[in-house]
């Protein structure tokens, strides 16, 4: 179980850093990371990192897609985690 928690934390740190990279690119006028990629990263388990990145780097905080979409992704991420844990317990396995 610990390795999954560590992987989840690392993934969310990576997602937060991607938001920071995109903010830096925006400030320099460089090629940007597409919004659909940023949202996909949040949806694929990085909702907490996306939310943290938005607020740490003050990036995409005024866009409705991100203001609503990222918290929704967090809820979806939580539901996915609960579903996986429930399936593991139902199968009779342990989490470690």
PDB file of N, CA and C in Angstrom:
ATOM      1  N   UNK A   1       0.822  -1.194   0.000  1.00  0.00           N
ATOM      2  CA  UNK A   1       0.000   0.000   0.000  1.00  0.00           C
ATOM      3  C   UNK A   1       0.863   1.253   0.000  1.00  0.00           C
ATOM      4  N   UNK A   2       1.961   1.200   0.725  1.00  0.00           N
ATOM      5  CA  UNK A   2       2.829   2.372   0.835  1.00  0.00           C
ATOM      6  C   UNK A   2       3.355   2.807  -0.524  1.00  0.00           C
ATOM      7  N   UNK A   3       3.714   1.842  -1.375  1.00  0.00           N
ATOM      8  CA  UNK A   3       4.256   2.219  -2.687  1.00  0.00           C
ATOM      9  C   UNK A   3       3.212   2.934  -3.551  1.00  0.00           C
ATOM     10  N   UNK A   4       1.946   2.591  -3.370  1.00  0.00           N
ATOM     11  CA  UNK A   4       0.888   3.263  -4.128  1.00  0.00           C
ATOM     12  C   UNK A   4       0.683   4.689  -3.627  1.00  0.00           C
ATOM     13  N   UNK A   5       0.783   4.864  -2.326  1.00  0.00           N
ATOM     14  CA  UNK A   5       0.658   6.207  -1.751  1.00  0.00           C
ATOM     15  C   UNK A   5       1.809   7.080  -2.215  1.00  0.00           C
ATOM     16  N   UNK A   6       3.030   6.524  -2.198  1.00  0.00           N
ATOM     17  CA  UNK A   6       4.207   7.277  -2.647  1.00  0.00           C
ATOM     18  C   UNK A   6       4.062   7.639  -4.123  1.00  0.00           C
ATOM     19  N   UNK A   7       3.605   6.694  -4.950  1.00  0.00           N
ATOM     20  CA  UNK A   7       3.413   6.957  -6.377  1.00  0.00           C
ATOM     21  C   UNK A   7       2.366   8.056  -6.586  1.00  0.00           C
ATOM     22  N   UNK A   8       1.290   8.021  -5.809  1.00  0.00           N
ATOM     23  CA  UNK A   8       0.237   9.026  -5.895  1.00  0.00           C
ATOM     24  C   UNK A   8       0.784  10.409  -5.533  1.00  0.00           C
ATOM     25  N   UNK A   9       1.584  10.474  -4.486  1.00  0.00           N
ATOM     26  CA  UNK A   9       2.172  11.752  -4.065  1.00  0.00           C
ATOM     27  C   UNK A   9       3.134  12.279  -5.126  1.00  0.00           C
ATOM     28  N   UNK A  10       3.990  11.407  -5.638  1.00  0.00           N
ATOM     29  CA  UNK A  10       4.944  11.820  -6.676  1.00  0.00           C
ATOM     30  C   UNK A  10       4.204  12.309  -7.915  1.00  0.00           C
ATOM     31  N   UNK A  11       3.179  11.587  -8.338  1.00  0.00           N
ATOM     32  CA  UNK A  11       2.402  11.983  -9.523  1.00  0.00           C
ATOM     33  C   UNK A  11       1.790  13.363  -9.325  1.00  0.00           C
ATOM     34  N   UNK A  12       1.243  13.624  -8.150  1.00  0.00           N
ATOM     35  CA  UNK A  12       0.630  14.922  -7.901  1.00  0.00           C
ATOM     36  C   UNK A  12       1.666  16.036  -7.846  1.00  0.00           C
ATOM     37  N   UNK A  13       2.857  15.752  -7.359  1.00  0.00           N
ATOM     38  CA  UNK A  13       3.939  16.747  -7.393  1.00  0.00           C
ATOM     39  C   UNK A  13       4.310  17.049  -8.838  1.00  0.00           C
ATOM     40  N   UNK A  14       4.405  16.009  -9.661  1.00  0.00           N
ATOM     41  CA  UNK A  14       4.724  16.193 -11.083  1.00  0.00           C
ATOM     42  C   UNK A  14       3.657  17.059 -11.755  1.00  0.00           C
ATOM     43  N   UNK A  15       2.398  16.773 -11.485  1.00  0.00           N
ATOM     44  CA  UNK A  15       1.310  17.555 -12.090  1.00  0.00           C
ATOM     45  C   UNK A  15       1.388  19.015 -11.654  1.00  0.00           C
ATOM     46  N   UNK A  16       1.639  19.257 -10.374  1.00  0.00           N
ATOM     47  CA  UNK A  16       1.772  20.636  -9.893  1.00  0.00           C
ATOM     48  C   UNK A  16       2.918  21.336 -10.613  1.00  0.00           C
ATOM     49  N   UNK A  17       4.027  20.634 -10.805  1.00  0.00           N
ATOM     50  CA  UNK A  17       5.169  21.224 -11.501  1.00  0.00           C
ATOM     51  C   UNK A  17       4.855  21.510 -12.966  1.00  0.00           C
ATOM     52  N   UNK A  18       4.059  20.657 -13.595  1.00  0.00           N
ATOM     53  CA  UNK A  18       3.649  20.897 -14.987  1.00  0.00           C
ATOM     54  C   UNK A  18       2.846  22.195 -15.070  1.00  0.00           C
ATOM     55  N   UNK A  19       1.981  22.433 -14.106  1.00  0.00           N
ATOM     56  CA  UNK A  19       1.238  23.697 -14.075  1.00  0.00           C
ATOM     57  C   UNK A  19       2.198  24.870 -13.914  1.00  0.00           C
ATOM     58  N   UNK A  20       3.243  24.689 -13.109  1.00  0.00           N
ATOM     59  CA  UNK A  20       4.248  25.734 -12.948  1.00  0.00           C
ATOM     60  C   UNK A  20       5.023  25.986 -14.229  1.00  0.00           C
ATOM     61  N   UNK A  21       5.356  24.923 -14.938  1.00  0.00           N
ATOM     62  CA  UNK A  21       6.059  25.059 -16.217  1.00  0.00           C
ATOM     63  C   UNK A  21       5.186  25.824 -17.206  1.00  0.00           C
ATOM     64  N   UNK A  22       3.893  25.486 -17.251  1.00  0.00           N
ATOM     65  CA  UNK A  22       3.001  26.181 -18.176  1.00  0.00           C
ATOM     66  C   UNK A  22       2.873  27.654 -17.815  1.00  0.00           C
ATOM     67  N   UNK A  23       2.827  27.965 -16.537  1.00  0.00           N
ATOM     68  CA  UNK A  23       2.770  29.366 -16.110  1.00  0.00           C
ATOM     69  C   UNK A  23       4.026  30.103 -16.557  1.00  0.00           C
ATOM     70  N   UNK A  24       5.182  29.459 -16.390  1.00  0.00           N
ATOM     71  CA  UNK A  24       6.446  30.065 -16.800  1.00  0.00           C
ATOM     72  C   UNK A  24       6.463  30.311 -18.307  1.00  0.00           C
ATOM     73  N   UNK A  25       5.967  29.340 -19.062  1.00  0.00           N
ATOM     74  CA  UNK A  25       5.904  29.495 -20.518  1.00  0.00           C
ATOM     75  C   UNK A  25       4.961  30.632 -20.901  1.00  0.00           C
ATOM     76  N   UNK A  26       3.868  30.776 -20.166  1.00  0.00           N
ATOM     77  CA  UNK A  26       2.920  31.857 -20.444  1.00  0.00           C
ATOM     78  C   UNK A  26       3.579  33.215 -20.209  1.00  0.00           C
ATOM     79  N   UNK A  27       4.348  33.319 -19.160  1.00  0.00           N
ATOM     80  CA  UNK A  27       5.017  34.583 -18.844  1.00  0.00           C
ATOM     81  C   UNK A  27       6.073  34.946 -19.882  1.00  0.00           C
ATOM     82  N   UNK A  28       6.711  33.916 -20.469  1.00  0.00           N
ATOM     83  CA  UNK A  28       7.746  34.164 -21.471  1.00  0.00           C
ATOM     84  C   UNK A  28       7.200  34.254 -22.885  1.00  0.00           C
ATOM     85  N   UNK A  29       5.917  33.970 -23.054  1.00  0.00           N
ATOM     86  CA  UNK A  29       5.325  33.989 -24.387  1.00  0.00           C
ATOM     87  C   UNK A  29       5.730  32.790 -25.224  1.00  0.00           C
ATOM     88  N   UNK A  30       6.134  31.726 -24.580  1.00  0.00           N
ATOM     89  CA  UNK A  30       6.592  30.516 -25.277  1.00  0.00           C
ATOM     90  C   UNK A  30       5.399  29.606 -25.605  1.00  0.00           C
ATOM     91  N   UNK A  31       5.684  28.516 -26.333  1.00  0.00           N
ATOM     92  CA  UNK A  31       4.685  27.522 -26.659  1.00  0.00           C
ATOM     93  C   UNK A  31       4.138  26.940 -25.368  1.00  0.00           C
ATOM     94  N   UNK A  32       2.817  26.791 -25.287  1.00  0.00           N
ATOM     95  CA  UNK A  32       2.144  26.386 -24.055  1.00  0.00           C
ATOM     96  C   UNK A  32       1.721  24.936 -24.070  1.00  0.00           C
ATOM     97  N   UNK A  33       1.490  24.410 -22.892  1.00  0.00           N
ATOM     98  CA  UNK A  33       0.907  23.082 -22.727  1.00  0.00           C
ATOM     99  C   UNK A  33      -0.599  23.242 -22.942  1.00  0.00           C
ATOM    100  N   UNK A  34      -1.189  22.449 -23.840  1.00  0.00           N
ATOM    101  CA  UNK A  34      -2.626  22.604 -24.118  1.00  0.00           C
ATOM    102  C   UNK A  34      -3.480  22.407 -22.855  1.00  0.00           C
ATOM    103  N   UNK A  35      -4.562  23.171 -22.770  1.00  0.00           N
ATOM    104  CA  UNK A  35      -5.450  23.072 -21.613  1.00  0.00           C
ATOM    105  C   UNK A  35      -6.002  21.669 -21.443  1.00  0.00           C
ATOM    106  N   UNK A  36      -6.300  20.992 -22.552  1.00  0.00           N
ATOM    107  CA  UNK A  36      -6.851  19.631 -22.432  1.00  0.00           C
ATOM    108  C   UNK A  36      -5.833  18.678 -21.798  1.00  0.00           C
ATOM    109  N   UNK A  37      -4.544  18.933 -21.998  1.00  0.00           N
ATOM    110  CA  UNK A  37      -3.513  18.116 -21.349  1.00  0.00           C
ATOM    111  C   UNK A  37      -3.489  18.399 -19.852  1.00  0.00           C
ATOM    112  N   UNK A  38      -3.578  19.661 -19.471  1.00  0.00           N
ATOM    113  CA  UNK A  38      -3.589  20.019 -18.055  1.00  0.00           C
ATOM    114  C   UNK A  38      -4.787  19.398 -17.342  1.00  0.00           C
ATOM    115  N   UNK A  39      -5.946  19.450 -17.965  1.00  0.00           N
ATOM    116  CA  UNK A  39      -7.143  18.838 -17.373  1.00  0.00           C
ATOM    117  C   UNK A  39      -7.000  17.319 -17.338  1.00  0.00           C
ATOM    118  N   UNK A  40      -6.449  16.722 -18.392  1.00  0.00           N
ATOM    119  CA  UNK A  40      -6.264  15.265 -18.417  1.00  0.00           C
ATOM    120  C   UNK A  40      -5.342  14.809 -17.286  1.00  0.00           C
ATOM    121  N   UNK A  41      -4.290  15.565 -17.013  1.00  0.00           N
ATOM    122  CA  UNK A  41      -3.388  15.220 -15.911  1.00  0.00           C
ATOM    123  C   UNK A  41      -4.139  15.234 -14.581  1.00  0.00           C
ATOM    124  N   UNK A  42      -5.016  16.211 -14.419  1.00  0.00           N
ATOM    125  CA  UNK A  42      -5.829  16.284 -13.197  1.00  0.00           C
ATOM    126  C   UNK A  42      -6.776  15.088 -13.122  1.00  0.00           C
ATOM    127  N   UNK A  43      -7.393  14.744 -14.233  1.00  0.00           N
ATOM    128  CA  UNK A  43      -8.342  13.633 -14.266  1.00  0.00           C
ATOM    129  C   UNK A  43      -7.653  12.294 -13.993  1.00  0.00           C
ATOM    130  N   UNK A  44      -6.430  12.146 -14.467  1.00  0.00           N
ATOM    131  CA  UNK A  44      -5.709  10.875 -14.338  1.00  0.00           C
ATOM    132  C   UNK A  44      -4.966  10.756 -13.006  1.00  0.00           C
ATOM    133  N   UNK A  45      -5.607  11.175 -11.943  1.00  0.00           N
ATOM    134  CA  UNK A  45      -5.053  10.993 -10.613  1.00  0.00           C
ATOM    135  C   UNK A  45      -4.298  12.183 -10.065  1.00  0.00           C
ATOM    136  N   UNK A  46      -4.209  13.259 -10.835  1.00  0.00           N
ATOM    137  CA  UNK A  46      -3.433  14.408 -10.401  1.00  0.00           C
ATOM    138  C   UNK A  46      -4.259  15.611  -9.991  1.00  0.00           C
ATOM    139  N   UNK A  47      -5.481  15.382  -9.561  1.00  0.00           N
ATOM    140  CA  UNK A  47      -6.366  16.478  -9.197  1.00  0.00           C
ATOM    141  C   UNK A  47      -5.820  17.351  -8.076  1.00  0.00           C
ATOM    142  N   UNK A  48      -5.271  16.728  -7.060  1.00  0.00           N
ATOM    143  CA  UNK A  48      -4.728  17.491  -5.932  1.00  0.00           C
ATOM    144  C   UNK A  48      -3.517  18.293  -6.384  1.00  0.00           C
ATOM    145  N   UNK A  49      -2.653  17.692  -7.192  1.00  0.00           N
ATOM    146  CA  UNK A  49      -1.488  18.401  -7.708  1.00  0.00           C
ATOM    147  C   UNK A  49      -1.880  19.552  -8.615  1.00  0.00           C
ATOM    148  N   UNK A  50      -2.914  19.332  -9.437  1.00  0.00           N
ATOM    149  CA  UNK A  50      -3.388  20.394 -10.318  1.00  0.00           C
ATOM    150  C   UNK A  50      -3.932  21.559  -9.499  1.00  0.00           C
ATOM    151  N   UNK A  51      -4.710  21.240  -8.478  1.00  0.00           N
ATOM    152  CA  UNK A  51      -5.266  22.281  -7.622  1.00  0.00           C
ATOM    153  C   UNK A  51      -4.150  23.047  -6.912  1.00  0.00           C
ATOM    154  N   UNK A  52      -3.180  22.307  -6.395  1.00  0.00           N
ATOM    155  CA  UNK A  52      -2.045  22.950  -5.722  1.00  0.00           C
ATOM    156  C   UNK A  52      -1.264  23.817  -6.707  1.00  0.00           C
ATOM    157  N   UNK A  53      -0.998  23.290  -7.894  1.00  0.00           N
ATOM    158  CA  UNK A  53      -0.263  24.043  -8.912  1.00  0.00           C
ATOM    159  C   UNK A  53      -0.986  25.305  -9.330  1.00  0.00           C
ATOM    160  N   UNK A  54      -2.302  25.216  -9.445  1.00  0.00           N
ATOM    161  CA  UNK A  54      -3.089  26.392  -9.807  1.00  0.00           C
ATOM    162  C   UNK A  54      -2.898  27.506  -8.783  1.00  0.00           C
ATOM    163  N   UNK A  55      -2.902  27.137  -7.529  1.00  0.00           N
ATOM    164  CA  UNK A  55      -2.855  28.149  -6.476  1.00  0.00           C
ATOM    165  C   UNK A  55      -1.433  28.567  -6.107  1.00  0.00           C
ATOM    166  N   UNK A  56      -0.493  27.653  -6.180  1.00  0.00           N
ATOM    167  CA  UNK A  56       0.906  28.012  -5.897  1.00  0.00           C
ATOM    168  C   UNK A  56       1.426  28.969  -6.967  1.00  0.00           C
ATOM    169  N   UNK A  57       1.123  28.646  -8.238  1.00  0.00           N
ATOM    170  CA  UNK A  57       1.647  29.430  -9.353  1.00  0.00           C
ATOM    171  C   UNK A  57       0.656  30.478  -9.861  1.00  0.00           C
ATOM    172  N   UNK A  58      -0.511  30.575  -9.227  1.00  0.00           N
ATOM    173  CA  UNK A  58      -1.560  31.522  -9.652  1.00  0.00           C
ATOM    174  C   UNK A  58      -1.826  31.365 -11.149  1.00  0.00           C
ATOM    175  N   UNK A  59      -2.116  30.128 -11.537  1.00  0.00           N
ATOM    176  CA  UNK A  59      -2.261  29.802 -12.947  1.00  0.00           C
ATOM    177  C   UNK A  59      -3.615  29.152 -13.203  1.00  0.00           C
ATOM    178  N   UNK A  60      -4.339  29.678 -14.162  1.00  0.00           N
ATOM    179  CA  UNK A  60      -5.638  29.152 -14.595  1.00  0.00           C
ATOM    180  C   UNK A  60      -6.709  29.267 -13.510  1.00  0.00           C
ATOM    181  N   UNK A  61      -6.511  30.117 -12.531  1.00  0.00           N
ATOM    182  CA  UNK A  61      -7.459  30.209 -11.423  1.00  0.00           C
ATOM    183  C   UNK A  61      -8.738  30.971 -11.784  1.00  0.00           C
ATOM    184  N   UNK A  62      -8.723  31.722 -12.864  1.00  0.00           N
ATOM    185  CA  UNK A  62      -9.917  32.486 -13.251  1.00  0.00           C
ATOM    186  C   UNK A  62     -10.732  31.788 -14.340  1.00  0.00           C
ATOM    187  N   UNK A  63     -10.174  30.748 -14.931  1.00  0.00           N
ATOM    188  CA  UNK A  63     -10.880  30.050 -16.010  1.00  0.00           C
ATOM    189  C   UNK A  63     -11.900  29.076 -15.414  1.00  0.00           C
ATOM    190  N   UNK A  64     -13.163  29.196 -15.823  1.00  0.00           N
ATOM    191  CA  UNK A  64     -14.200  28.309 -15.277  1.00  0.00           C
ATOM    192  C   UNK A  64     -13.899  26.822 -15.474  1.00  0.00           C
ATOM    193  N   UNK A  65     -13.316  26.463 -16.616  1.00  0.00           N
ATOM    194  CA  UNK A  65     -12.977  25.069 -16.855  1.00  0.00           C
ATOM    195  C   UNK A  65     -12.082  24.519 -15.751  1.00  0.00           C
ATOM    196  N   UNK A  66     -11.175  25.321 -15.282  1.00  0.00           N
ATOM    197  CA  UNK A  66     -10.242  24.879 -14.253  1.00  0.00           C
ATOM    198  C   UNK A  66     -10.813  25.094 -12.851  1.00  0.00           C
ATOM    199  N   UNK A  67     -11.511  26.201 -12.644  1.00  0.00           N
ATOM    200  CA  UNK A  67     -12.107  26.474 -11.329  1.00  0.00           C
ATOM    201  C   UNK A  67     -13.122  25.410 -10.946  1.00  0.00           C
ATOM    202  N   UNK A  68     -13.828  24.888 -11.931  1.00  0.00           N
ATOM    203  CA  UNK A  68     -14.843  23.860 -11.684  1.00  0.00           C
ATOM    204  C   UNK A  68     -14.283  22.471 -11.989  1.00  0.00           C
ATOM    205  N   UNK A  69     -13.538  22.373 -13.088  1.00  0.00           N
ATOM    206  CA  UNK A  69     -13.060  21.070 -13.553  1.00  0.00           C
ATOM    207  C   UNK A  69     -12.056  20.395 -12.633  1.00  0.00           C
ATOM    208  N   UNK A  70     -11.121  21.154 -12.097  1.00  0.00           N
ATOM    209  CA  UNK A  70     -10.096  20.539 -11.243  1.00  0.00           C
ATOM    210  C   UNK A  70     -10.693  20.015  -9.932  1.00  0.00           C
ATOM    211  N   UNK A  71     -11.530  20.791  -9.223  1.00  0.00           N
ATOM    212  CA  UNK A  71     -12.168  20.203  -8.036  1.00  0.00           C
ATOM    213  C   UNK A  71     -13.027  18.976  -8.373  1.00  0.00           C
ATOM    214  N   UNK A  72     -13.675  19.014  -9.537  1.00  0.00           N
ATOM    215  CA  UNK A  72     -14.445  17.846  -9.975  1.00  0.00           C
ATOM    216  C   UNK A  72     -13.524  16.651 -10.195  1.00  0.00           C
ATOM    217  N   UNK A  73     -12.352  16.904 -10.767  1.00  0.00           N
ATOM    218  CA  UNK A  73     -11.371  15.828 -10.955  1.00  0.00           C
ATOM    219  C   UNK A  73     -10.917  15.251  -9.617  1.00  0.00           C
ATOM    220  N   UNK A  74     -10.780  16.112  -8.610  1.00  0.00           N
ATOM    221  CA  UNK A  74     -10.410  15.617  -7.273  1.00  0.00           C
ATOM    222  C   UNK A  74     -11.483  14.668  -6.759  1.00  0.00           C
ATOM    223  N   UNK A  75     -12.734  15.038  -6.920  1.00  0.00           N
ATOM    224  CA  UNK A  75     -13.822  14.156  -6.480  1.00  0.00           C
ATOM    225  C   UNK A  75     -13.804  12.843  -7.250  1.00  0.00           C
ATOM    226  N   UNK A  76     -13.549  12.912  -8.545  1.00  0.00           N
ATOM    227  CA  UNK A  76     -13.469  11.700  -9.361  1.00  0.00           C
ATOM    228  C   UNK A  76     -12.285  10.851  -8.912  1.00  0.00           C
ATOM    229  N   UNK A  77     -11.141  11.491  -8.637  1.00  0.00           N
ATOM    230  CA  UNK A  77      -9.964  10.765  -8.154  1.00  0.00           C
ATOM    231  C   UNK A  77     -10.274  10.039  -6.848  1.00  0.00           C
ATOM    232  N   UNK A  78     -10.972  10.707  -5.938  1.00  0.00           N
ATOM    233  CA  UNK A  78     -11.332  10.085  -4.661  1.00  0.00           C
ATOM    234  C   UNK A  78     -12.253   8.886  -4.906  1.00  0.00           C
ATOM    235  N   UNK A  79     -13.225   9.048  -5.787  1.00  0.00           N
ATOM    236  CA  UNK A  79     -14.142   7.949  -6.109  1.00  0.00           C
ATOM    237  C   UNK A  79     -13.386   6.772  -6.716  1.00  0.00           C
ATOM    238  N   UNK A  80     -12.399   7.056  -7.574  1.00  0.00           N
ATOM    239  CA  UNK A  80     -11.602   5.981  -8.171  1.00  0.00           C
ATOM    240  C   UNK A  80     -10.812   5.232  -7.113  1.00  0.00           C
ATOM    241  N   UNK A  81     -10.213   5.967  -6.186  1.00  0.00           N
ATOM    242  CA  UNK A  81      -9.420   5.343  -5.128  1.00  0.00           C
ATOM    243  C   UNK A  81     -10.310   4.472  -4.241  1.00  0.00           C
ATOM    244  N   UNK A  82     -11.463   5.002  -3.859  1.00  0.00           N
ATOM    245  CA  UNK A  82     -12.402   4.238  -3.027  1.00  0.00           C
ATOM    246  C   UNK A  82     -12.861   2.985  -3.769  1.00  0.00           C
ATOM    247  N   UNK A  83     -13.147   3.093  -5.054  1.00  0.00           N
ATOM    248  CA  UNK A  83     -13.596   1.936  -5.840  1.00  0.00           C
ATOM    249  C   UNK A  83     -12.516   0.860  -5.910  1.00  0.00           C
ATOM    250  N   UNK A  84     -11.274   1.270  -6.082  1.00  0.00           N
ATOM    251  CA  UNK A  84     -10.173   0.296  -6.149  1.00  0.00           C
ATOM    252  C   UNK A  84      -9.997  -0.393  -4.798  1.00  0.00           C
ATOM    253  N   UNK A  85     -10.005   0.389  -3.727  1.00  0.00           N
ATOM    254  CA  UNK A  85      -9.859  -0.203  -2.387  1.00  0.00           C
ATOM    255  C   UNK A  85     -11.011  -1.155  -2.103  1.00  0.00           C
ATOM    256  N   UNK A  86     -12.221  -0.757  -2.463  1.00  0.00           N
ATOM    257  CA  UNK A  86     -13.387  -1.619  -2.250  1.00  0.00           C
ATOM    258  C   UNK A  86     -13.253  -2.915  -3.042  1.00  0.00           C
ATOM    259  N   UNK A  87     -12.804  -2.822  -4.293  1.00  0.00           N
ATOM    260  CA  UNK A  87     -12.641  -4.017  -5.134  1.00  0.00           C
ATOM    261  C   UNK A  87     -11.575  -4.944  -4.566  1.00  0.00           C
ATOM    262  N   UNK A  88     -10.501  -4.372  -4.039  1.00  0.00           N
ATOM    263  CA  UNK A  88      -9.434  -5.191  -3.450  1.00  0.00           C
ATOM    264  C   UNK A  88      -9.958  -5.921  -2.226  1.00  0.00           C
ATOM    265  N   UNK A  89     -10.641  -5.230  -1.348  1.00  0.00           N
ATOM    266  CA  UNK A  89     -11.198  -5.874  -0.159  1.00  0.00           C
ATOM    267  C   UNK A  89     -12.254  -6.903  -0.504  1.00  0.00           C
ATOM    268  N   UNK A  90     -13.065  -6.587  -1.493  1.00  0.00           N
ATOM    269  CA  UNK A  90     -14.109  -7.531  -1.907  1.00  0.00           C
ATOM    270  C   UNK A  90     -13.502  -8.820  -2.452  1.00  0.00           C
ATOM    271  N   UNK A  91     -12.359  -8.694  -3.130  1.00  0.00           N
ATOM    272  CA  UNK A  91     -11.678  -9.868  -3.672  1.00  0.00           C
ATOM    273  C   UNK A  91     -10.955 -10.665  -2.581  1.00  0.00           C
ATOM    274  N   UNK A  92     -10.915 -10.102  -1.375  1.00  0.00           N
ATOM    275  CA  UNK A  92     -10.293 -10.807  -0.258  1.00  0.00           C
ATOM    276  C   UNK A  92      -8.808 -10.560  -0.131  1.00  0.00           C
ATOM    277  N   UNK A  93      -8.282  -9.638  -0.917  1.00  0.00           N
ATOM    278  CA  UNK A  93      -6.849  -9.333  -0.858  1.00  0.00           C
ATOM    279  C   UNK A  93      -6.605  -8.257   0.197  1.00  0.00           C
ATOM    280  N   UNK A  94      -5.353  -8.054   0.505  1.00  0.00           N
ATOM    281  CA  UNK A  94      -4.983  -6.983   1.427  1.00  0.00           C
ATOM    282  C   UNK A  94      -4.330  -5.867   0.634  1.00  0.00           C
ATOM    283  N   UNK A  95      -4.198  -4.718   1.251  1.00  0.00           N
ATOM    284  CA  UNK A  95      -3.680  -3.554   0.556  1.00  0.00           C
ATOM    285  C   UNK A  95      -2.182  -3.384   0.698  1.00  0.00           C
ATOM    286  N   UNK A  96      -1.500  -4.268   1.337  1.00  0.00           N
ATOM    287  CA  UNK A  96      -0.054  -4.103   1.492  1.00  0.00           C
ATOM    288  C   UNK A  96       0.657  -5.224   0.880  1.00  0.00           C
TER     289      UNK A  96
END
